[in-house]
Tab-separated table of C-alpha atoms and ligand atoms in Angstrom:
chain	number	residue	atom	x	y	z
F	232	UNK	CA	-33.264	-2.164	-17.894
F	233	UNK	CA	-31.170	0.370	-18.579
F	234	UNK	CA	-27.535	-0.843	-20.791
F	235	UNK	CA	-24.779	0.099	-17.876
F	236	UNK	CA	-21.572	1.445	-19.603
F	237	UNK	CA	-18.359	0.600	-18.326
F	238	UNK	CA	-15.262	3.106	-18.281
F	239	UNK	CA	-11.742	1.854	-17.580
F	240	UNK	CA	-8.448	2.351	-18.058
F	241	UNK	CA	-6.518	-0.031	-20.061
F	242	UNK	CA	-2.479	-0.418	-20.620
F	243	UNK	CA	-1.458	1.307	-23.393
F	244	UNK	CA	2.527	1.578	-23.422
F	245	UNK	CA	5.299	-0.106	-20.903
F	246	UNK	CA	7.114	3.315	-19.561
F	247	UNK	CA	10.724	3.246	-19.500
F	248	UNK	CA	10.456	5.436	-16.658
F	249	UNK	CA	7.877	7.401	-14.541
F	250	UNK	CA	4.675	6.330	-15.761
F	251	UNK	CA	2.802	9.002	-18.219
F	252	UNK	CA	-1.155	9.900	-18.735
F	253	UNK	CA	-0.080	8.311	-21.991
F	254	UNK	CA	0.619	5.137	-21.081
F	255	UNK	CA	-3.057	4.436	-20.304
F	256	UNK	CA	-5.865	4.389	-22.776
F	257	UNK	CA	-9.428	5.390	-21.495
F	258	UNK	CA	-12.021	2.951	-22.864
F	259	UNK	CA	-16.331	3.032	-22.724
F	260	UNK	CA	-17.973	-0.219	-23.280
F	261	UNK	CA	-21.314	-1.861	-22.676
F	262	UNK	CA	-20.791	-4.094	-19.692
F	263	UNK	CA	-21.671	-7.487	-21.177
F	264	UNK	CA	-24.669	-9.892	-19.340
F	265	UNK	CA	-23.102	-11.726	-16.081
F	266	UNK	CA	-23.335	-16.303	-16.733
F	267	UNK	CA	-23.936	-18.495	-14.024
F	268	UNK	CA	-21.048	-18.370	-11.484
F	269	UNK	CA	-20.374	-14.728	-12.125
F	270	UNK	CA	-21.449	-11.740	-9.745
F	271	UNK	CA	-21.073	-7.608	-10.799
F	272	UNK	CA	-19.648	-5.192	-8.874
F	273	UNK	CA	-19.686	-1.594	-9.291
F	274	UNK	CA	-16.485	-0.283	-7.716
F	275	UNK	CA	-16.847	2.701	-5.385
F	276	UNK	CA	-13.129	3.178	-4.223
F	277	UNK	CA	-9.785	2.429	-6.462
F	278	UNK	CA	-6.559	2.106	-4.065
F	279	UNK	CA	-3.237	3.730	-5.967
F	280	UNK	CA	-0.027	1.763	-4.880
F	281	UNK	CA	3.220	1.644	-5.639
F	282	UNK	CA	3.161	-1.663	-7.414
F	283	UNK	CA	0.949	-0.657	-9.937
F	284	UNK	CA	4.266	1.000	-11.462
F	285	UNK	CA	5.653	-2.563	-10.940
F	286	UNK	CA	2.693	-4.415	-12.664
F	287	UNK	CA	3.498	-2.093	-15.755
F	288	UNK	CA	6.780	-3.506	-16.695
F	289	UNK	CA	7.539	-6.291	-19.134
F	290	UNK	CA	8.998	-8.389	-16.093
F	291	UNK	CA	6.470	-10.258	-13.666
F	292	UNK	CA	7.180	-9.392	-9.642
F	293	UNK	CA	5.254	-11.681	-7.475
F	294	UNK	CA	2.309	-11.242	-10.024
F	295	UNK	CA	2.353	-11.630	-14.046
F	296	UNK	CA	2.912	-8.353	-15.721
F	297	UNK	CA	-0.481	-6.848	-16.634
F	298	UNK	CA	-0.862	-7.316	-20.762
F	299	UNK	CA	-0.414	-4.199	-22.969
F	300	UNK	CA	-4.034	-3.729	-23.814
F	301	UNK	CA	-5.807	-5.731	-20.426
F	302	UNK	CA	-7.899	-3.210	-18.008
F	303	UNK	CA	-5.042	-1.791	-15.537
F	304	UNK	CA	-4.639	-4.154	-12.196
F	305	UNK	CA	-5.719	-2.551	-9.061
F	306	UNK	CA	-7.258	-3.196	-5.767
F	307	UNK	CA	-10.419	-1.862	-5.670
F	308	UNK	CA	-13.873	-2.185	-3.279
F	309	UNK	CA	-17.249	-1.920	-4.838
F	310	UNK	CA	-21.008	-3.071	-4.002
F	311	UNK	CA	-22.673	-6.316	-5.610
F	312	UNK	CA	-24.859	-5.016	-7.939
F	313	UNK	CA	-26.232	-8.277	-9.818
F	314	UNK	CA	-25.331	-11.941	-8.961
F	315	UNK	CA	-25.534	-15.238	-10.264
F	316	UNK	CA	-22.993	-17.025	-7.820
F	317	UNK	CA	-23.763	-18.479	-4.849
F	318	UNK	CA	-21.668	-17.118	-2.412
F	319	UNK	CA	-22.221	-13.372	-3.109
F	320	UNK	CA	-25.471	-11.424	-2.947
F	321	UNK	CA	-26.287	-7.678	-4.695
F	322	UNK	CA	-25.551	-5.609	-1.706
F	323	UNK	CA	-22.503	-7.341	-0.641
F	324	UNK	CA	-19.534	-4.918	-0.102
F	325	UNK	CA	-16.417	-6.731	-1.591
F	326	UNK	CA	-12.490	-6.100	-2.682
F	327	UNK	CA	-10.184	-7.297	-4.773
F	328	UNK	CA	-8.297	-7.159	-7.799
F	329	UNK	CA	-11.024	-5.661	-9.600
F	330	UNK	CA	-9.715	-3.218	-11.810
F	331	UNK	CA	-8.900	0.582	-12.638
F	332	UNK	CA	-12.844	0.320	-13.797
F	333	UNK	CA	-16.003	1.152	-12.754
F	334	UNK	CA	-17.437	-2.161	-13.245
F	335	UNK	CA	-15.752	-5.881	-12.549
F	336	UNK	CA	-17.388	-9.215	-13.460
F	337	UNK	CA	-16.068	-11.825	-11.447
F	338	UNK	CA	-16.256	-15.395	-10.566
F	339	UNK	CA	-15.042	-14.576	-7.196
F	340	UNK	CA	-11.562	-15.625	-7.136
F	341	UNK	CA	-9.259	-13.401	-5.152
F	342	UNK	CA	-12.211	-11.108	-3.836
F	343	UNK	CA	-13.577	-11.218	-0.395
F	344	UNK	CA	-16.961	-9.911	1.130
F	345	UNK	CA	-15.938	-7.105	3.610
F	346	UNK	CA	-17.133	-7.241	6.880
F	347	UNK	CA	-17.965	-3.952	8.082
F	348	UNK	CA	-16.516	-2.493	10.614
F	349	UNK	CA	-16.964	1.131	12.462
F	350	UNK	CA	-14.556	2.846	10.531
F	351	UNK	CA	-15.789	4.807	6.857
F	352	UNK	CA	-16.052	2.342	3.936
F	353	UNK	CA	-12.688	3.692	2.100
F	354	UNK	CA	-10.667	2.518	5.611
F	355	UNK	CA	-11.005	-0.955	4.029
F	356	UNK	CA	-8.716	-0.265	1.983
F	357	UNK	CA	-6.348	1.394	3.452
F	358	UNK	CA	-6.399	0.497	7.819
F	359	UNK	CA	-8.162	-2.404	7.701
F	360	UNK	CA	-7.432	-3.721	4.053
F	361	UNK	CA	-3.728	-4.688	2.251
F	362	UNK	CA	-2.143	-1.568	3.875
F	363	UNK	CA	-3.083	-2.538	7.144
F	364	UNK	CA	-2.002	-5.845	7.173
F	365	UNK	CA	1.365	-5.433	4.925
F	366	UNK	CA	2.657	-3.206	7.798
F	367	UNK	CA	1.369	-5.404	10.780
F	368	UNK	CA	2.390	-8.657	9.635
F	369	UNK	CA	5.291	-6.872	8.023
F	370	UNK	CA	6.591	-5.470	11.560
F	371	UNK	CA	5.183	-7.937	13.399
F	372	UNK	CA	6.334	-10.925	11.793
F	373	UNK	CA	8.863	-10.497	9.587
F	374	UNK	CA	10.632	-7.594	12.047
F	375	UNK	CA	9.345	-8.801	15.654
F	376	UNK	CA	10.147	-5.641	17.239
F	377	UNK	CA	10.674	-6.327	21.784
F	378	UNK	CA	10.083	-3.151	23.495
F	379	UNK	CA	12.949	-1.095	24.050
F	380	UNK	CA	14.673	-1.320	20.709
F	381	UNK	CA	15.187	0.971	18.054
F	382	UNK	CA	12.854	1.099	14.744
F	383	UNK	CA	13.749	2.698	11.920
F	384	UNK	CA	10.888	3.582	8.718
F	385	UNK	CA	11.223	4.430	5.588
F	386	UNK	CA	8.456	6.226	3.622
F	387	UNK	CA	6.925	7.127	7.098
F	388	UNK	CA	4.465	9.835	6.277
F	389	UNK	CA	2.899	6.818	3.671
F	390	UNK	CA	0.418	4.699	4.012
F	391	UNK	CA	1.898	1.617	5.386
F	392	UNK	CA	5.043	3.218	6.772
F	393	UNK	CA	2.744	5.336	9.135
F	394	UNK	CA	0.422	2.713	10.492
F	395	UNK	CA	4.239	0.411	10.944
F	396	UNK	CA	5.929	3.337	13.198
F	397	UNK	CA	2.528	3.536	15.325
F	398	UNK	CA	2.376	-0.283	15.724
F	399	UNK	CA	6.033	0.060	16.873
F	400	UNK	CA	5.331	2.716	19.398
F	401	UNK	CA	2.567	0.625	20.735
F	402	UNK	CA	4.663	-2.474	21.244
F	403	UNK	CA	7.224	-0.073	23.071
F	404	UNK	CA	9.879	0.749	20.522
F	405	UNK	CA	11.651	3.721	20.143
F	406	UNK	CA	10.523	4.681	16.590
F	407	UNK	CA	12.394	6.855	13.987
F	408	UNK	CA	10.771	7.705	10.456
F	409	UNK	CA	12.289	9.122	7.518
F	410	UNK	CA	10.159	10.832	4.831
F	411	UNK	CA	10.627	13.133	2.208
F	412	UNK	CA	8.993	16.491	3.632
F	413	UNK	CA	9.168	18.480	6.600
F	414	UNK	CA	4.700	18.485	6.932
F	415	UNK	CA	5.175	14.825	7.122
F	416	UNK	CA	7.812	14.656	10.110
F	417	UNK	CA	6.133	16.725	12.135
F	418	UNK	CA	2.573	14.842	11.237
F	419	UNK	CA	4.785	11.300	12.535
F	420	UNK	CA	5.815	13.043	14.944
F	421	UNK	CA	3.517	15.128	16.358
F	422	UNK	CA	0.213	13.526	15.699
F	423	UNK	CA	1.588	9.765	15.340
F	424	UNK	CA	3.875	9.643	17.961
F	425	UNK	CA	7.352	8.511	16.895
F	426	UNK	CA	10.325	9.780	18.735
F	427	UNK	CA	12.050	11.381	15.749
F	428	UNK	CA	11.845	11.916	12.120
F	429	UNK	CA	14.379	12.275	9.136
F	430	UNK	CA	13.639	14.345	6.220
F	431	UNK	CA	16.048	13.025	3.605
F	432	UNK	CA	15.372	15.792	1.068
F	433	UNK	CA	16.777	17.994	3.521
F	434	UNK	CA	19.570	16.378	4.798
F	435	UNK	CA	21.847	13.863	4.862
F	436	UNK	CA	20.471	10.423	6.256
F	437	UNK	CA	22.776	9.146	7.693
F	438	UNK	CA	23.488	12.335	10.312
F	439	UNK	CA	20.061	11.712	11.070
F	440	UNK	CA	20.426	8.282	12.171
F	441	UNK	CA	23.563	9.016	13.957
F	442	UNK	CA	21.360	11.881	16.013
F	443	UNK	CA	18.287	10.588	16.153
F	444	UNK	CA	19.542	6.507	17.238
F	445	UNK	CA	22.011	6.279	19.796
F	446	UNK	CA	22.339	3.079	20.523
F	447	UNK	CA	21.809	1.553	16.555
F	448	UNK	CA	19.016	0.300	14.723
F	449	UNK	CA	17.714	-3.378	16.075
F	450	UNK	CA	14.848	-3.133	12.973
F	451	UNK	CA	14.352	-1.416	10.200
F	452	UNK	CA	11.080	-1.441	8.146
F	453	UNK	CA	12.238	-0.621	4.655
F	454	UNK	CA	9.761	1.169	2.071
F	455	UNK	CA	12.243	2.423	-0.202
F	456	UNK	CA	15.448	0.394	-1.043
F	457	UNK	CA	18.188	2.106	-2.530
F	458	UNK	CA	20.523	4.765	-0.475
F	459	UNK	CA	18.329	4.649	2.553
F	460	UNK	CA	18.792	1.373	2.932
F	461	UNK	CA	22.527	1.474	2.374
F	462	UNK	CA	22.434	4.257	5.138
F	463	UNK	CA	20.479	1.911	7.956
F	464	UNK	CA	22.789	-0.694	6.832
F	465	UNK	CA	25.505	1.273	8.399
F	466	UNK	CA	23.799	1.279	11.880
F	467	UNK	CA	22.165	-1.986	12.414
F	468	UNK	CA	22.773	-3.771	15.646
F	469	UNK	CA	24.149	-7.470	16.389
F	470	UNK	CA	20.954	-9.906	15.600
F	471	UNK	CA	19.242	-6.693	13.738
F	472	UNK	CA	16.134	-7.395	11.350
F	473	UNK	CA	15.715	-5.549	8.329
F	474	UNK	CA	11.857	-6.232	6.735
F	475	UNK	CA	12.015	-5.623	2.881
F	476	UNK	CA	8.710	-4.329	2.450
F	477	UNK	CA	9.206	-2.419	-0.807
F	478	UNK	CA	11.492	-0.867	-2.995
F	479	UNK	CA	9.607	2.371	-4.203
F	480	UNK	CA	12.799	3.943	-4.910
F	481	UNK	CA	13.852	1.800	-7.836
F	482	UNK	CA	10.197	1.099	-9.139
F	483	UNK	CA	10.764	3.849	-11.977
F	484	UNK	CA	14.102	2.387	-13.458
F	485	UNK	CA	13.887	-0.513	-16.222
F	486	UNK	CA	17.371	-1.456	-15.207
F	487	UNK	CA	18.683	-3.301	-12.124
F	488	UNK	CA	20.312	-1.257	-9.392
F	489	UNK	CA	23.282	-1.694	-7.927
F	490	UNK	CA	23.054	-3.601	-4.359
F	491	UNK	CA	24.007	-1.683	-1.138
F	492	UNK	CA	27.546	-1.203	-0.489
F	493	UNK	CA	26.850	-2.090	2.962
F	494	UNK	CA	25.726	-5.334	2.986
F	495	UNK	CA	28.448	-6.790	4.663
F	496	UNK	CA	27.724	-5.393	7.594
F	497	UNK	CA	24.682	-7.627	7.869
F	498	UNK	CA	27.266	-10.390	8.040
F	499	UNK	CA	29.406	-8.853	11.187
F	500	UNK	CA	25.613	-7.984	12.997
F	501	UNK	CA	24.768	-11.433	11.851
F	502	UNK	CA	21.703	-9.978	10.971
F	503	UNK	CA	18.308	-10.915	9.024
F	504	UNK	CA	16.865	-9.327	5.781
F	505	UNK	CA	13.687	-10.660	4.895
F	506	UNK	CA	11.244	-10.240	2.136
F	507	UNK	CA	7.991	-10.601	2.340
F	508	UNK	CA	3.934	-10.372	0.647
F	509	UNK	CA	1.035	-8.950	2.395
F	510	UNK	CA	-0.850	-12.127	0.415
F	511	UNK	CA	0.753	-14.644	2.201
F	512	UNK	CA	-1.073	-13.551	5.446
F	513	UNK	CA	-4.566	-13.728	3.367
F	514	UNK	CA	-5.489	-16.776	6.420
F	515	UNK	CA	-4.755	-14.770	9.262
F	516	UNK	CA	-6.131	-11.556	8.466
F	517	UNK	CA	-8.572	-11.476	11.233
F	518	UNK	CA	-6.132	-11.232	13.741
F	519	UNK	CA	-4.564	-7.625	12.142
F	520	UNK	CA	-7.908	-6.844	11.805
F	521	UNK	CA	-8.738	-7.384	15.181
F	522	UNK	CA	-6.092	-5.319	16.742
F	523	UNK	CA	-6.068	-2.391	14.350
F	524	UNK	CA	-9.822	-2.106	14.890
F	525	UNK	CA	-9.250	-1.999	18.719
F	526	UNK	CA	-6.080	0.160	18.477
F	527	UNK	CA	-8.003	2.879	16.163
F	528	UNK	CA	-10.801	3.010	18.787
F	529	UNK	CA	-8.497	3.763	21.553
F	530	UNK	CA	-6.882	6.122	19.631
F	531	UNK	CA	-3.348	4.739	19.242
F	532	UNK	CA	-3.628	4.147	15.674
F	533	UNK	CA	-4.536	7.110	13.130
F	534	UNK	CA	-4.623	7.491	9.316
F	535	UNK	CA	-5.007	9.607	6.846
F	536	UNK	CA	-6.841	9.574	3.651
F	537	UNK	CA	-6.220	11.026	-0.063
F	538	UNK	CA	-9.009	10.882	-2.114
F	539	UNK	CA	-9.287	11.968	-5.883
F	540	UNK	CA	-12.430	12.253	-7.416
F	541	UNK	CA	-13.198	10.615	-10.849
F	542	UNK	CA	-11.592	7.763	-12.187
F	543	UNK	CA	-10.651	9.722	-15.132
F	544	UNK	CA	-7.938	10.958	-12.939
F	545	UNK	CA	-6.414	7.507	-11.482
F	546	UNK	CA	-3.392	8.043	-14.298
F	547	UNK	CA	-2.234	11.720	-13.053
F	548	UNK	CA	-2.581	10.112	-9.305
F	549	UNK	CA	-0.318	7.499	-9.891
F	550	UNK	CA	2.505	10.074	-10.265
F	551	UNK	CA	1.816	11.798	-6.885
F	552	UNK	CA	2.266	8.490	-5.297
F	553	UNK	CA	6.165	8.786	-6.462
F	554	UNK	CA	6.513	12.862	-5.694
F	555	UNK	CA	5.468	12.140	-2.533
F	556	UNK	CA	2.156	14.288	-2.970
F	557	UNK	CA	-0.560	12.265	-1.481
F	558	UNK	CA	-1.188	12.351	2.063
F	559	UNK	CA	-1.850	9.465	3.272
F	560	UNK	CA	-3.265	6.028	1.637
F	561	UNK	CA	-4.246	7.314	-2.000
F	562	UNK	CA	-7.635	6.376	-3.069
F	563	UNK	CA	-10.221	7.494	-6.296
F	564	UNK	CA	-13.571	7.772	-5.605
F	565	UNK	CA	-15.302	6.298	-8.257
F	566	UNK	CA	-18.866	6.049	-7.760
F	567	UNK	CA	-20.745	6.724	-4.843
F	568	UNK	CA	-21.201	4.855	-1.716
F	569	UNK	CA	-24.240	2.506	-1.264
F	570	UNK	CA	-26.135	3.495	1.114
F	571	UNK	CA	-25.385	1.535	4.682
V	898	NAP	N1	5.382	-6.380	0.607
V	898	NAP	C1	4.088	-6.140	0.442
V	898	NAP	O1	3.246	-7.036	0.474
V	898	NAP	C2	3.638	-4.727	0.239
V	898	NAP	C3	2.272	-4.388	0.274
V	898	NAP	C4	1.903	-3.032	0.131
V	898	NAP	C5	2.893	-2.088	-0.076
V	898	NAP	N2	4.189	-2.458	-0.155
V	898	NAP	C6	5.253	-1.485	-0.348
V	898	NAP	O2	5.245	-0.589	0.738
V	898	NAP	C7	5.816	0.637	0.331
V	898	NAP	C8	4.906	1.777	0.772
V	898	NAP	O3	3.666	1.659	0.074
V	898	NAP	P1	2.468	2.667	0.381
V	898	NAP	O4	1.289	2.141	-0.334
V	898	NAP	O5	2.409	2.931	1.824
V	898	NAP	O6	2.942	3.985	-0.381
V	898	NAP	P2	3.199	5.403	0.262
V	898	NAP	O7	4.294	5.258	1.267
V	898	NAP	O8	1.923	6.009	0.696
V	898	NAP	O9	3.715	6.213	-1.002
V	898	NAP	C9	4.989	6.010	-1.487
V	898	NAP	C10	5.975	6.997	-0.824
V	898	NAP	O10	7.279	6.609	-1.135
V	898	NAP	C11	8.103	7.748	-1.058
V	898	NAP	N3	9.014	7.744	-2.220
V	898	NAP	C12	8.684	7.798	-3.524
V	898	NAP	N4	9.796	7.775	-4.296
V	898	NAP	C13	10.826	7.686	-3.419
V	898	NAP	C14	12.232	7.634	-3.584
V	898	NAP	N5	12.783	7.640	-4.811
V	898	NAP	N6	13.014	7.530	-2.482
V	898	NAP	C15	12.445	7.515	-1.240
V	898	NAP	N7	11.124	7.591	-1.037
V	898	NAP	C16	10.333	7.663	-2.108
V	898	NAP	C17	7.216	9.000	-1.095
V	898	NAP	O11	7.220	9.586	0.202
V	898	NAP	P3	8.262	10.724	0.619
V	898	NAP	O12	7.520	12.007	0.559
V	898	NAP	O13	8.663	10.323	1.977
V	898	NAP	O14	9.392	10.680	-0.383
V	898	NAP	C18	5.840	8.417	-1.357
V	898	NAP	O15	4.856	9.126	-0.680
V	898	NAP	C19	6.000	0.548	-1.177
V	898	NAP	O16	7.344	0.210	-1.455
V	898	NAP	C20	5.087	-0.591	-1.576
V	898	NAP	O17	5.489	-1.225	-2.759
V	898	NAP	C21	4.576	-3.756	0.005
């Protein structure tokens, strides 16, 4: 049999700031024979997020840092190529946390078998995989939206932000997104369907929100953190609910950041910020997937894709994901797809 070689990318340096190509070392070695209770996967798509910038820093978030040194953490979906555990078969199409690699050994914990579903294999990442279900449970859950109100999003033209304002609209919201380039407010709200959009590169945020939400902001699905949030903060409504999905603005700063200067308004609208982790909804993900399948059929739900080719280029990706590049849910391609 032919010795398989494995090419990752490893940690190399913490970045003080916006990561670098440098901070990542590119490694080749043999992949090693799989024991009993292991299984190999050959990974076919690697999903960039923002919290790979997180998972770089000395400081754990809601998972340990990733060692200086230790193949780079990602979510990733490959095909079972060899297996010596009995709950996963070569052929199998699986995710997890398997690595900025192009092949995983794993005993299985934290990766699931992937059910497929009429949508193309990368959606399972993005739709129908973490993205999917961080900005339904997110809204649905943590913001429970009742037609009629007023939803505000942050990072709308992204990945989760875009499928969030669409699940808004179709629970009868009226849905504003802010996002950082004019191609992306008219793409939320031309193709997607929200009621207005925000460019904050543009202008200033919280004009917008006085134009573009009349009656105040009953919840706001917050990608970013920082001013933005301090500018919703300014509009929210009595009983409003503000879902802290992420923080992307701060991810590139060591240092703390000051908190908004508008918190206390959240006491006078006696309102609710709440945090929240796509993992904690690992037991009901059916019922996301479920709807989302059944909402992309009929054609209320769309998405888009970014794919980069090569896993040598999963470093220079990661940056786009903080200019604001990508269109879309970032993926790499990394090896082909098996055939269906
Ligand atoms: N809680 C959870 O379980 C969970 C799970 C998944 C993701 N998340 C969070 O959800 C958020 C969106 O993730 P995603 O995967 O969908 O990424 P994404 O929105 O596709 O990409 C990130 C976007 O953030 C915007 N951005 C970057 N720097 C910014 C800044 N300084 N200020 C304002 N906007 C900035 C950029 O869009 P513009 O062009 O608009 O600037 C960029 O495209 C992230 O904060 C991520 O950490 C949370």
């Amino acid at each position: 049999m032919s010795v398989r070689v494995n090419r990752q990318w490893r940690l190399a340096a913490r970045p003080a700031g916006e990561a670098a190509a440098s901070d990542f070392q590119w490694v080749e070695e043999k992949v090693r024979p799989i024991e009993d209770g292991e299984f190999l996967v050959r990974n076919v798509y690697l999903s960039l997020d923002p919290s790979n910038r997180v998972w770089m820093n000395a400081a754990p978030s809601y998972l340990p840092a990733v060692e200086i040194g230790e193949v780079m953490r990602g979510f990733a979906l490959g095909v079972v190529e060899e297996s010596r555990h009995d709950g996963f078969a070569p052929g199998d199409i699986v995710q997890g946390l398997l690595g900025w690699q192009e092949y995983a050994i794993s005993a299985g914990a934290g990766v699931s078998r992937v059910a497929r579903h009429p949508v193309p294999l990368h959606a399972h990442l993005g739709l129908l995989g973490h993205i999917g279900l961080t900005a339904y449970f997110g809204l649905l859950d943590v913001g429970k939206p009742v037609s009629g109100e007023t939803l505000v999003v942050s990072a709308a033209g992204g990945a989760v932000g875009s499928l969030a304002g669409q699940i808004g609209k179709i629970k009868g919201c009226r849905v504003v997104g802010i996002a950082g380039s004019d191609d992306k407010c008219s793409w939320v709200t031309g193709e997607l369907g929200f009621d207005a959009a925000i460019n904050y590169r543009k202008g200033s945020v919280v004009r917008g929100l006085m134009r573009h939400c009349p009656s105040g902001v009953d919840v706001y699905f917050d990608n970013v953190g920082g001013d933005t949030l301090d500018a919703v903060l300014r509009f929210i409504n009595l009983k409003a609910r503000i879902v802290l999905c992420g923080m992307v603005a701060q991810y590139n700063t060591a240092t703390a950041l000051p908190g908004p200067s508008y918190l206390a308004n959240a006491i006078n609208k006696r309102a609710r910020l709440e945090g929240f982790i796509v993992t904690d909804y690992h037991d009901r993900a059916q019922e996301a997937v479920d709807d989302l399948v059944r909402w992309n059929a009929q054609g209320k739900i769309k998405y888009r894709i970014d794919i980069v080719d090569g896993l040598d280029r999963a470093p220079e990706a990661l940056l786009r994901l903080f200019r604001g590049e990508h269109r879309g849910k970032l993926v790499v391609k990394i090896s082909d797809e098996p055939s269906r």
